[in-house]
Amino acid sequence: MRKASAAVVGVLWLLVSQAGAAMASGSGAETWTVVSRNGQPTRVSASGVVTSAGTVTDFLVLHLDTGTFDNHAVQTFPEGTLLYHGQGTAQLVVDPRTCIGTGRFVGPFVIEGGTGAFAGATGSGTAIGDLTFVFRPTATGCSQTPVQSWGVAHASGRLTVP
């Protein structure tokens, strides 16, 4: 647990240290790192055509019956927003003995536009993310809602900003 917390703190430091970085228009390689922890805003750090840090609002739908997900997200940076749409596979497993859950999602994404400096942005790539959930032990197993959760996702692809 301490190693995971240290990793999250390290990634958050990278996000904060890039907050004042410049943005360029054009087309090229782009990478994103997204860090989430319950009770805190989800953070994003982008590097490439757009080099900036901001927050993410996810509109995530998990289809546990098919093991898939569909996520529309708004990445908000000081210069504007990027509109993200990702779909793919999602695996979630909870150990009933420890009440610790893990998840992994993998899939392609597209950038479907933006606002501000990113109006008209397009792009695509692949995202991979790992999640951890801690549930409260109960007399009958584990709570339905996690008491703690965190995740780190990495996405890479191409981005065009007019």
Coordinates of N, CA, C and O in Angstrom, one line a residue, residues 18-23 50-53 76-81 115-119:
Q18 N 4.2 20.3 -14.3 CA 4.0 20.6 -15.7 C 2.9 21.6 -15.8 O 2.5 22.0 -17.0
A19 N 2.3 22.1 -14.8 CA 1.1 22.9 -14.9 C 1.3 24.2 -15.7 O 0.4 24.7 -16.3
G20 N 2.5 24.7 -15.7 CA 2.8 26.0 -16.4 C 3.4 25.7 -17.8 O 3.8 26.7 -18.4
A21 N 3.4 24.5 -18.3 CA 4.1 24.2 -19.5 C 3.3 24.8 -20.7 O 2.2 25.0 -20.7
A22 N 4.0 24.9 -21.8 CA 3.5 25.6 -23.0 C 2.6 24.6 -23.9 O 2.8 23.4 -23.8
M23 N 1.8 25.1 -24.7 CA 1.0 24.4 -25.6 C 1.3 24.8 -27.0 O 1.6 26.0 -27.3
V50 N 0.2 19.0 -27.2 CA -0.2 19.7 -26.0 C 0.6 19.3 -24.8 O 0.7 18.1 -24.5
T51 N 1.2 20.2 -24.1 CA 2.0 19.9 -22.9 C 1.4 20.8 -21.8 O 1.6 22.0 -21.8
S52 N 0.6 20.1 -21.0 CA -0.1 20.9 -20.0 C -0.6 19.9 -18.9 O -0.6 18.7 -19.1
A53 N -1.2 20.4 -17.8 CA -1.7 19.6 -16.8 C -3.1 20.2 -16.4 O -3.4 21.4 -16.5
T76 N -9.8 19.0 -18.9 CA -9.8 20.5 -18.8 C -8.4 21.0 -18.4 O -7.9 20.6 -17.4
F77 N -7.9 21.8 -19.3 CA -6.6 22.4 -19.1 C -6.8 23.9 -19.0 O -7.8 24.4 -19.5
P78 N -5.8 24.7 -18.6 CA -5.9 26.1 -18.5 C -6.2 26.7 -19.9 O -6.9 27.7 -20.0
E79 N -5.7 26.1 -21.0 CA -5.9 26.6 -22.4 C -7.2 26.2 -23.0 O -7.5 26.7 -24.1
G80 N -7.9 25.2 -22.5 CA -9.2 24.8 -23.1 C -9.4 23.3 -22.7 O -8.8 22.8 -21.8
T81 N -10.4 22.7 -23.4 CA -10.7 21.3 -23.1 C -10.4 20.4 -24.3 O -10.5 20.8 -25.4
T115 N -12.3 22.8 -26.9 CA -12.7 24.2 -26.8 C -11.4 25.0 -26.5 O -10.4 24.5 -26.3
G116 N -11.6 26.3 -26.6 CA -10.5 27.2 -26.4 C -9.4 26.9 -27.4 O -9.7 26.8 -28.6
A117 N -8.2 26.9 -26.9 CA -7.0 26.6 -27.8 C -7.1 25.3 -28.5 O -6.4 25.0 -29.5
F118 N -7.9 24.4 -28.1 CA -8.0 23.0 -28.6 C -9.3 22.8 -29.5 O -9.6 21.7 -29.8
A119 N -10.0 23.9 -29.8 CA -11.2 23.8 -30.7 C -10.8 23.0 -32.0 O -9.8 23.4 -32.6

